Tab-separated table of C-alpha atoms and ligand atoms in Angstrom:
chain	number	residue	atom	x	y	z
A	5	MET	CA	0.000	0.000	0.000
A	6	THR	CA	1.269	3.455	-0.828
A	7	ASN	CA	1.275	6.180	1.767
A	8	PRO	CA	-1.172	9.065	1.419
A	9	SER	CA	0.388	12.116	-0.187
A	10	LEU	CA	0.681	15.592	1.286
A	11	LEU	CA	1.686	18.580	-0.799
A	12	ILE	CA	3.153	21.375	1.320
A	13	LEU	CA	3.071	24.938	-0.001
A	14	PRO	CA	4.735	27.168	2.632
A	15	GLY	CA	4.268	30.366	0.595
A	16	ASP	CA	5.395	33.778	1.823
A	17	GLY	CA	6.206	35.740	4.975
A	18	ILE	CA	5.885	33.582	8.089
A	19	GLY	CA	4.543	30.674	5.984
A	20	PRO	CA	7.894	28.834	5.709
A	21	GLU	CA	8.678	29.240	9.452
A	22	VAL	CA	5.365	27.937	10.703
A	23	MET	CA	5.401	25.128	8.135
A	24	ALA	CA	8.827	23.993	9.396
A	25	GLU	CA	7.121	23.297	12.753
A	26	VAL	CA	4.291	21.421	11.039
A	27	ARG	CA	6.886	19.204	9.362
A	28	LYS	CA	8.265	18.264	12.774
A	29	ILE	CA	4.754	17.276	13.853
A	30	ILE	CA	4.198	15.274	10.654
A	31	ASP	CA	7.478	13.445	11.286
A	32	TRP	CA	6.401	12.716	14.862
A	33	PHE	CA	3.176	11.057	13.687
A	34	GLY	CA	5.225	8.984	11.229
A	35	ALA	CA	7.780	7.876	13.810
A	36	LYS	CA	5.526	7.440	16.851
A	37	ARG	CA	2.084	6.601	15.444
A	38	GLY	CA	2.948	4.901	12.161
A	39	ILE	CA	0.973	7.488	10.191
A	40	VAL	CA	3.352	8.080	7.323
A	41	PHE	CA	2.814	10.543	4.499
A	42	ASP	CA	4.625	11.020	1.212
A	43	VAL	CA	5.438	14.691	1.664
A	44	SER	CA	6.483	16.954	-1.178
A	45	GLU	CA	6.976	20.697	-1.154
A	46	ASP	CA	6.483	23.408	-3.756
A	47	LEU	CA	6.067	27.165	-4.216
A	48	VAL	CA	2.971	29.352	-4.110
A	49	GLY	CA	2.268	33.083	-3.979
A	50	GLY	CA	5.091	35.601	-4.100
A	51	ALA	CA	7.678	32.836	-3.736
A	52	ALA	CA	6.349	31.199	-6.916
A	53	TYR	CA	6.230	34.577	-8.658
A	54	ASP	CA	9.890	35.210	-7.805
A	55	ALA	CA	10.884	31.818	-9.233
A	56	HIS	CA	8.534	31.476	-12.211
A	57	GLY	CA	6.814	34.818	-12.817
A	58	THR	CA	3.447	33.345	-11.778
A	59	PRO	CA	1.920	32.894	-8.307
A	60	LEU	CA	1.096	29.259	-9.117
A	61	HIS	CA	2.979	27.225	-11.713
A	62	ASP	CA	0.920	24.766	-13.775
A	63	ASP	CA	3.093	21.900	-12.495
A	64	THR	CA	2.250	22.885	-8.910
A	65	MET	CA	-1.447	23.055	-9.817
A	66	ALA	CA	-1.205	19.520	-11.219
A	67	LYS	CA	0.549	18.264	-8.068
A	68	ALA	CA	-2.177	19.837	-5.917
A	69	GLN	CA	-4.873	18.104	-7.984
A	70	ALA	CA	-3.136	14.763	-7.488
A	71	ALA	CA	-2.340	15.120	-3.755
A	72	ASP	CA	-4.495	13.526	-1.054
A	73	ALA	CA	-4.296	16.841	0.785
A	74	VAL	CA	-2.572	20.205	0.389
A	75	LEU	CA	-1.200	22.192	3.343
A	76	LEU	CA	-0.632	25.882	2.690
A	77	GLY	CA	1.180	28.439	4.873
A	78	ALA	CA	0.338	31.970	3.739
A	79	VAL	CA	0.678	34.173	0.676
A	80	GLY	CA	1.398	37.844	0.029
A	81	GLY	CA	3.528	40.699	1.273
A	82	PRO	CA	4.342	44.359	0.580
A	83	LYS	CA	7.066	43.323	-1.867
A	84	TYR	CA	4.299	42.229	-4.246
A	85	ASP	CA	1.854	45.105	-3.745
A	86	ALA	CA	2.753	46.801	-7.022
A	87	LEU	CA	2.357	43.657	-9.153
A	88	ASP	CA	-0.354	43.426	-11.751
A	89	PHE	CA	-3.610	42.062	-10.281
A	90	SER	CA	-3.380	38.924	-12.443
A	91	VAL	CA	-0.101	37.779	-10.869
A	92	LYS	CA	-0.597	38.924	-7.278
A	93	PRO	CA	0.239	36.226	-4.698
A	94	GLU	CA	-3.472	35.947	-3.703
A	95	ARG	CA	-4.310	34.851	-7.274
A	96	GLY	CA	-2.309	31.668	-6.663
A	97	LEU	CA	-4.484	30.785	-3.672
A	98	LEU	CA	-7.716	31.686	-5.483
A	99	ARG	CA	-6.684	29.508	-8.447
A	100	LEU	CA	-6.083	26.540	-6.145
A	101	ARG	CA	-9.519	26.992	-4.540
A	102	LYS	CA	-11.260	27.397	-7.888
A	103	GLU	CA	-9.565	24.666	-9.930
A	104	MET	CA	-9.700	22.115	-7.102
A	105	ASP	CA	-13.361	23.156	-6.719
A	106	LEU	CA	-13.021	23.536	-2.936
A	107	PHE	CA	-16.506	24.840	-2.375
A	108	SER	CA	-16.841	24.238	1.359
A	109	ASN	CA	-14.573	26.249	3.631
A	110	LEU	CA	-14.666	25.242	7.290
A	111	ARG	CA	-13.521	27.971	9.664
A	112	PRO	CA	-13.784	27.072	13.323
A	113	ALA	CA	-13.828	29.872	15.895
A	114	GLN	CA	-12.809	28.337	19.130
A	115	CYS	CA	-11.862	30.009	22.376
A	116	PHE	CA	-8.996	28.242	24.102
A	117	ASP	CA	-9.500	28.158	27.876
A	118	ALA	CA	-6.009	29.448	28.566
A	119	LEU	CA	-6.670	32.446	26.317
A	120	SER	CA	-10.184	33.502	27.297
A	121	ASP	CA	-8.803	36.769	28.726
A	122	PHE	CA	-7.450	37.720	25.304
A	123	SER	CA	-10.770	38.559	23.696
A	124	SER	CA	-11.893	42.143	23.325
A	125	LEU	CA	-15.247	40.885	24.655
A	126	LYS	CA	-16.097	39.961	28.234
A	127	LYS	CA	-14.792	36.599	29.314
A	128	ASP	CA	-18.227	35.037	29.935
A	129	VAL	CA	-19.316	35.941	26.386
A	130	VAL	CA	-16.482	33.943	24.805
A	131	ALA	CA	-15.313	31.326	27.330
A	132	GLY	CA	-15.916	27.876	25.881
A	133	LEU	CA	-16.961	29.254	22.498
A	134	ASP	CA	-16.783	26.649	19.735
A	135	ILE	CA	-18.554	27.533	16.512
A	136	MET	CA	-17.941	26.599	12.895
A	137	ILE	CA	-18.436	28.900	9.932
A	138	VAL	CA	-18.966	27.144	6.616
A	139	ARG	CA	-18.108	29.635	3.876
A	140	GLU	CA	-18.915	28.981	0.213
A	141	LEU	CA	-15.535	29.365	-1.457
A	142	THR	CA	-15.679	28.971	-5.231
A	143	SER	CA	-18.485	31.209	-6.411
A	144	GLY	CA	-20.406	34.365	-5.545
A	145	VAL	CA	-18.985	37.821	-6.014
A	146	TYR	CA	-15.388	36.535	-5.923
A	147	PHE	CA	-15.825	34.845	-9.289
A	148	GLY	CA	-19.106	36.065	-10.855
A	149	GLU	CA	-19.122	37.559	-14.347
A	150	PRO	CA	-19.246	40.250	-15.580
A	151	ARG	CA	-16.383	41.717	-13.628
A	152	GLY	CA	-13.849	44.402	-14.338
A	153	ILE	CA	-13.278	48.119	-14.585
A	154	PHE	CA	-14.994	49.548	-17.666
A	155	LYS	CA	-15.425	52.887	-19.294
A	156	GLU	CA	-18.967	54.259	-19.182
A	157	GLY	CA	-19.277	57.645	-20.874
A	158	ASN	CA	-16.789	59.946	-19.193
A	159	GLU	CA	-16.065	57.840	-16.182
A	160	ARG	CA	-14.968	54.364	-15.159
A	161	VAL	CA	-17.226	51.838	-13.504
A	162	GLY	CA	-16.055	48.928	-11.336
A	163	ILE	CA	-18.208	45.810	-11.593
A	164	ASN	CA	-18.410	42.548	-9.678
A	165	THR	CA	-21.315	40.164	-9.830
A	166	GLN	CA	-22.898	38.126	-7.072
A	167	ARG	CA	-24.020	34.929	-8.773
A	168	TYR	CA	-25.125	31.605	-7.283
A	169	THR	CA	-26.667	28.603	-8.983
A	170	GLU	CA	-29.023	26.306	-7.094
A	171	SER	CA	-26.523	23.454	-7.203
A	172	GLU	CA	-23.744	25.644	-5.807
A	173	ILE	CA	-25.951	26.609	-2.880
A	174	ALA	CA	-27.228	23.068	-2.341
A	175	ARG	CA	-23.794	21.452	-2.156
A	176	VAL	CA	-22.376	23.854	0.407
A	177	ALA	CA	-25.623	23.658	2.388
A	178	ARG	CA	-25.342	19.874	2.420
A	179	SER	CA	-21.788	19.995	3.728
A	180	ALA	CA	-22.933	22.363	6.500
A	181	PHE	CA	-25.859	20.108	7.450
A	182	GLU	CA	-23.512	17.093	7.530
A	183	LEU	CA	-21.231	18.976	9.919
A	184	ALA	CA	-24.153	20.094	12.058
A	185	MET	CA	-25.211	16.437	12.350
A	186	ARG	CA	-21.786	15.643	13.862
A	187	ARG	CA	-21.983	18.633	16.221
A	188	ASP	CA	-24.943	20.245	18.046
A	189	LYS	CA	-27.450	19.818	15.193
A	190	LYS	CA	-28.015	23.565	14.867
A	191	LEU	CA	-27.457	25.450	11.633
A	192	CYS	CA	-27.916	29.160	10.942
A	193	SER	CA	-27.846	30.316	7.326
A	194	MET	CA	-26.889	33.948	6.642
A	195	GLU	CA	-27.576	36.046	3.524
A	196	LYS	CA	-29.277	39.311	2.596
A	197	ALA	CA	-32.596	38.010	1.245
A	198	ASN	CA	-34.078	41.413	2.089
A	199	VAL	CA	-31.954	43.111	-0.594
A	200	MET	CA	-30.484	40.495	-2.926
A	201	GLU	CA	-32.177	38.019	-5.260
A	202	SER	CA	-29.207	35.702	-4.812
A	203	GLY	CA	-30.050	35.837	-1.096
A	204	ILE	CA	-33.679	34.896	-1.744
A	205	LEU	CA	-32.559	31.887	-3.783
A	206	TRP	CA	-29.978	31.004	-1.123
A	207	ARG	CA	-32.680	30.916	1.560
A	208	GLU	CA	-35.049	28.839	-0.592
A	209	VAL	CA	-32.435	26.250	-1.518
A	210	VAL	CA	-31.092	25.895	2.036
A	211	THR	CA	-34.655	25.379	3.262
A	212	GLU	CA	-35.190	22.742	0.555
A	213	VAL	CA	-31.987	20.872	1.516
A	214	SER	CA	-33.010	21.000	5.204
A	215	LYS	CA	-35.735	18.436	4.446
A	216	GLU	CA	-32.944	15.852	4.072
A	217	TYR	CA	-31.834	16.672	7.634
A	218	PRO	CA	-34.962	16.777	9.800
A	219	GLU	CA	-32.887	16.444	12.987
A	220	VAL	CA	-31.040	19.685	12.360
A	221	GLU	CA	-32.677	22.850	13.652
A	222	LEU	CA	-32.321	25.408	10.838
A	223	SER	CA	-32.595	29.177	11.259
A	224	HIS	CA	-32.030	32.077	8.865
A	225	MET	CA	-30.550	35.482	9.584
A	226	TYR	CA	-29.690	38.508	7.513
A	227	ALA	CA	-25.912	38.671	7.437
A	228	ASP	CA	-25.740	42.145	9.016
A	229	ALA	CA	-27.902	41.005	11.918
A	230	GLY	CA	-25.720	37.895	12.046
A	231	ALA	CA	-22.632	40.062	12.555
A	232	MET	CA	-24.427	41.862	15.364
A	233	GLN	CA	-25.554	38.618	17.023
A	234	LEU	CA	-22.054	37.159	16.709
A	235	THR	CA	-20.654	40.007	18.783
A	236	ARG	CA	-23.601	40.116	21.215
A	237	TRP	CA	-23.844	36.445	22.170
A	238	PRO	CA	-21.799	34.167	19.900
A	239	LYS	CA	-22.605	31.031	21.888
A	240	GLN	CA	-26.132	31.024	20.417
A	241	PHE	CA	-24.553	29.560	17.251
A	242	ASP	CA	-23.166	26.141	16.412
A	243	VAL	CA	-22.699	25.927	12.623
A	244	ILE	CA	-23.174	28.961	10.349
A	245	VAL	CA	-23.391	28.622	6.563
A	246	THR	CA	-22.955	31.641	4.335
A	247	ASP	CA	-21.690	32.832	0.964
A	248	ASN	CA	-18.154	33.663	-0.104
A	249	LEU	CA	-18.025	37.381	0.719
A	250	PHE	CA	-20.155	37.339	3.889
A	251	GLY	CA	-18.138	34.315	4.982
A	252	ASP	CA	-14.893	36.211	4.486
A	253	LEU	CA	-16.116	39.013	6.777
A	254	LEU	CA	-17.963	36.942	9.366
A	255	SER	CA	-15.098	34.479	9.773
A	256	ASP	CA	-12.630	37.278	10.554
A	257	LEU	CA	-15.109	38.682	13.043
A	258	ALA	CA	-15.706	35.294	14.661
A	259	ALA	CA	-11.984	34.543	14.767
A	260	MET	CA	-11.204	37.799	16.548
A	261	LEU	CA	-13.935	37.143	19.142
A	262	THR	CA	-11.830	34.285	20.400
A	263	GLY	CA	-8.827	36.576	20.868
A	264	SER	CA	-6.705	34.066	19.045
A	265	LEU	CA	-6.599	34.978	15.365
A	266	GLY	CA	-3.102	33.499	15.246
A	267	MET	CA	-4.494	30.188	16.458
A	268	LEU	CA	-7.216	29.327	14.010
A	269	PRO	CA	-7.010	26.735	11.235
A	270	SER	CA	-9.231	26.172	8.231
A	271	ALA	CA	-10.149	23.408	5.825
A	272	SER	CA	-11.344	23.869	2.253
A	273	LEU	CA	-13.085	20.772	0.958
A	274	GLY	CA	-14.347	19.694	-2.438
A	275	ALA	CA	-16.104	16.695	-3.869
A	276	PRO	CA	-14.845	13.180	-3.028
A	277	MET	CA	-12.022	11.822	-5.208
A	278	ALA	CA	-11.887	8.250	-6.536
A	279	ASN	CA	-10.381	7.084	-3.225
A	280	GLY	CA	-13.319	8.543	-1.303
A	281	ARG	CA	-11.309	11.377	0.254
A	282	PRO	CA	-12.513	14.906	-0.431
A	283	LYS	CA	-10.227	17.174	-2.425
A	284	ALA	CA	-8.781	19.280	0.346
A	285	LEU	CA	-6.586	22.224	1.194
A	286	TYR	CA	-5.751	23.181	4.775
A	287	GLU	CA	-4.399	26.565	5.819
A	288	PRO	CA	-4.226	28.856	8.824
A	289	VAL	CA	-6.727	31.732	8.879
A	290	HIS	CA	-3.955	34.271	9.552
A	291	GLY	CA	-1.938	35.885	6.769
A	292	SER	CA	1.748	36.076	5.925
A	293	ALA	CA	2.555	38.686	8.636
A	294	PRO	CA	5.512	40.191	6.716
A	295	ASP	CA	6.306	42.531	9.640
A	296	ILE	CA	7.506	39.646	11.807
A	297	ALA	CA	8.681	37.215	9.111
A	298	GLY	CA	12.056	35.562	9.558
A	299	GLN	CA	12.415	36.534	13.210
A	300	GLY	CA	11.232	33.376	14.935
A	301	LYS	CA	8.290	35.293	16.419
A	302	ALA	CA	5.412	33.679	14.527
A	303	ASN	CA	2.933	31.407	16.262
A	304	PRO	CA	2.856	28.039	14.439
A	305	ILE	CA	-0.300	26.801	16.202
A	306	ALA	CA	-2.827	27.772	13.505
A	307	CYS	CA	-0.811	25.909	10.901
A	308	ILE	CA	-0.338	22.888	13.186
A	309	LEU	CA	-4.090	22.866	13.918
A	310	SER	CA	-4.651	22.938	10.140
A	311	PHE	CA	-2.707	19.677	9.962
A	312	ALA	CA	-4.960	18.346	12.754
A	313	MET	CA	-7.957	19.193	10.552
A	314	ALA	CA	-6.271	17.276	7.711
A	315	LEU	CA	-5.911	14.237	9.970
A	316	ARG	CA	-9.624	14.464	10.804
A	317	TYR	CA	-11.234	15.389	7.484
A	318	SER	CA	-8.894	13.803	4.920
A	319	PHE	CA	-7.390	10.811	6.699
A	320	ASP	CA	-10.054	9.557	9.106
A	321	GLN	CA	-7.691	10.016	12.039
A	322	GLY	CA	-10.066	11.895	14.333
A	323	GLU	CA	-8.501	10.427	17.477
A	324	GLU	CA	-5.008	11.427	16.437
A	325	ALA	CA	-6.300	14.900	15.537
A	326	ALA	CA	-7.768	15.139	19.043
A	327	ARG	CA	-4.409	14.002	20.477
A	328	LEU	CA	-2.685	16.874	18.673
A	329	GLU	CA	-5.339	19.399	19.734
A	330	ALA	CA	-5.071	18.236	23.341
A	331	ALA	CA	-1.270	18.575	23.224
A	332	ILE	CA	-1.716	22.194	22.106
A	333	GLU	CA	-4.267	22.902	24.876
A	334	HIS	CA	-1.792	21.429	27.326
A	335	VAL	CA	1.091	23.597	26.180
A	336	LEU	CA	-1.110	26.706	26.382
A	337	ALA	CA	-2.334	25.771	29.855
A	338	ASP	CA	1.333	25.465	30.884
A	339	GLY	CA	1.806	29.119	29.938
A	340	VAL	CA	4.040	28.527	26.916
A	341	ARG	CA	3.623	31.663	24.802
A	342	THR	CA	4.792	32.990	21.452
A	343	ALA	CA	4.970	36.800	21.289
A	344	ASP	CA	1.363	37.197	20.067
A	345	LEU	CA	0.100	35.296	23.119
A	346	MET	CA	1.959	37.271	25.776
A	347	GLY	CA	-0.946	38.672	27.758
A	348	PRO	CA	-1.762	39.976	31.205
A	349	ASP	CA	-0.938	36.619	32.802
A	350	GLY	CA	2.703	36.597	31.699
A	351	GLY	CA	3.856	33.139	30.703
A	352	THR	CA	7.003	31.576	29.304
A	353	PRO	CA	8.084	33.299	26.072
A	354	VAL	CA	9.176	30.975	23.292
A	355	SER	CA	10.180	31.286	19.654
A	356	THR	CA	8.354	29.672	16.739
A	357	SER	CA	10.497	26.554	16.998
A	358	GLY	CA	10.258	26.627	20.803
A	359	MET	CA	6.484	26.343	20.473
A	360	GLY	CA	6.871	23.452	18.028
A	361	ASP	CA	9.226	21.663	20.439
A	362	ALA	CA	6.845	22.193	23.381
A	363	ILE	CA	4.022	20.625	21.363
A	364	LEU	CA	6.264	17.673	20.442
A	365	ALA	CA	7.059	17.175	24.134
A	366	ALA	CA	3.338	17.243	24.975
A	367	LEU	CA	2.700	14.700	22.205
A	368	ASP	CA	5.408	12.434	23.650
A	369	ALA	CA	3.768	12.763	27.048
A	370	SER	CA	0.427	11.713	25.555
A	371	LEU	CA	1.718	8.223	24.694
B	415	LIG	C1	-9.257	34.661	3.293
B	415	LIG	C2	-8.490	35.799	2.665
B	415	LIG	C3	-8.581	35.625	1.159
B	415	LIG	C4	-10.028	35.831	0.768
B	415	LIG	C5	-7.641	36.529	0.366
B	415	LIG	C6	-6.192	36.369	0.787
B	415	LIG	C7	-7.769	36.285	-1.117
B	415	LIG	O1	-8.989	37.007	3.136
B	415	LIG	O2	-8.902	33.492	3.019
B	415	LIG	O3	-10.155	34.921	4.081
B	415	LIG	O4	-10.497	36.958	0.611
B	415	LIG	O5	-10.713	34.812	0.609
B	416	LIG	MG1	-10.423	36.823	4.715
């Protein structure tokens, strides 16, 4: 039997540093748990642009299509700000999402006990928070046509189009209902059906799909009210499903509620491949943080938790994923802190690799 394959795309900024820690964790699971991957590495984003003049080489795209899972660090940085839109680092990531057809983006917002003082909200509002935002990732205003900047009489007009087909809505709704079934069986769908036809269709299709999941309690909210409710009392939610643009905004908001933006992973899933595994890309929610890149200051936890999501969603290793998550909780409870986590309670400052080593030690202790 061949080992499952993992394609690693560290990308830009802090991407390579945090990914180096993930590689240590991957090696640990190989050596200590017999979970061995065929790991290969390639370029994406600005790093790929520097090497090939494109943020994603066709060969890399082909490798991503063939891999059992892709792990990505981060893309972008000020060095690339002046580049033409078509070759910006972000285009590499968007091409991966689109061509792999990764329509369901899972973004957990979880408040770690040891960090519940870090939120800008009161502790009792966020303590124990554990919600999941399912963001549609391959359609909507990010990709709808027509788009562009056109001349109209004497002035220019910028156009983007919000467009959703029934099947695009139904498939992401289904993935959200499936998740809700494995969690608290509560799903809230967010759109702007009061202003947008695409929102009306969204609501109708989600309601239709809900008939396949009678055990799940479905509610609907306008996305603006959803943002308000997320800040007022986020624990009212379990799973939220929403479109590409609202999901982009609401997931940043939800992540920040937890006070641990540098801690949150994500999974982008597509349809099942021939081997039954979903096409999948895992990446931290945070960006490339160019201001601290190369200094050993970055927090590798979001990227390591993204690997935990890969274990759970791509490789059926839910127990091993939980082992890794528990090791991270343990390290945090012990007060081990990268710079971004140094809060009122002090703690033991560590570098990026120091955090990786502490997690390895906690994993050893879990055996
Ligand atoms: C995200 C990011 C991306 C997005 C950017 C980098 C293209 O904000 O993953 O949330 O807008 O989807
Ligand atoms: Mg975003």
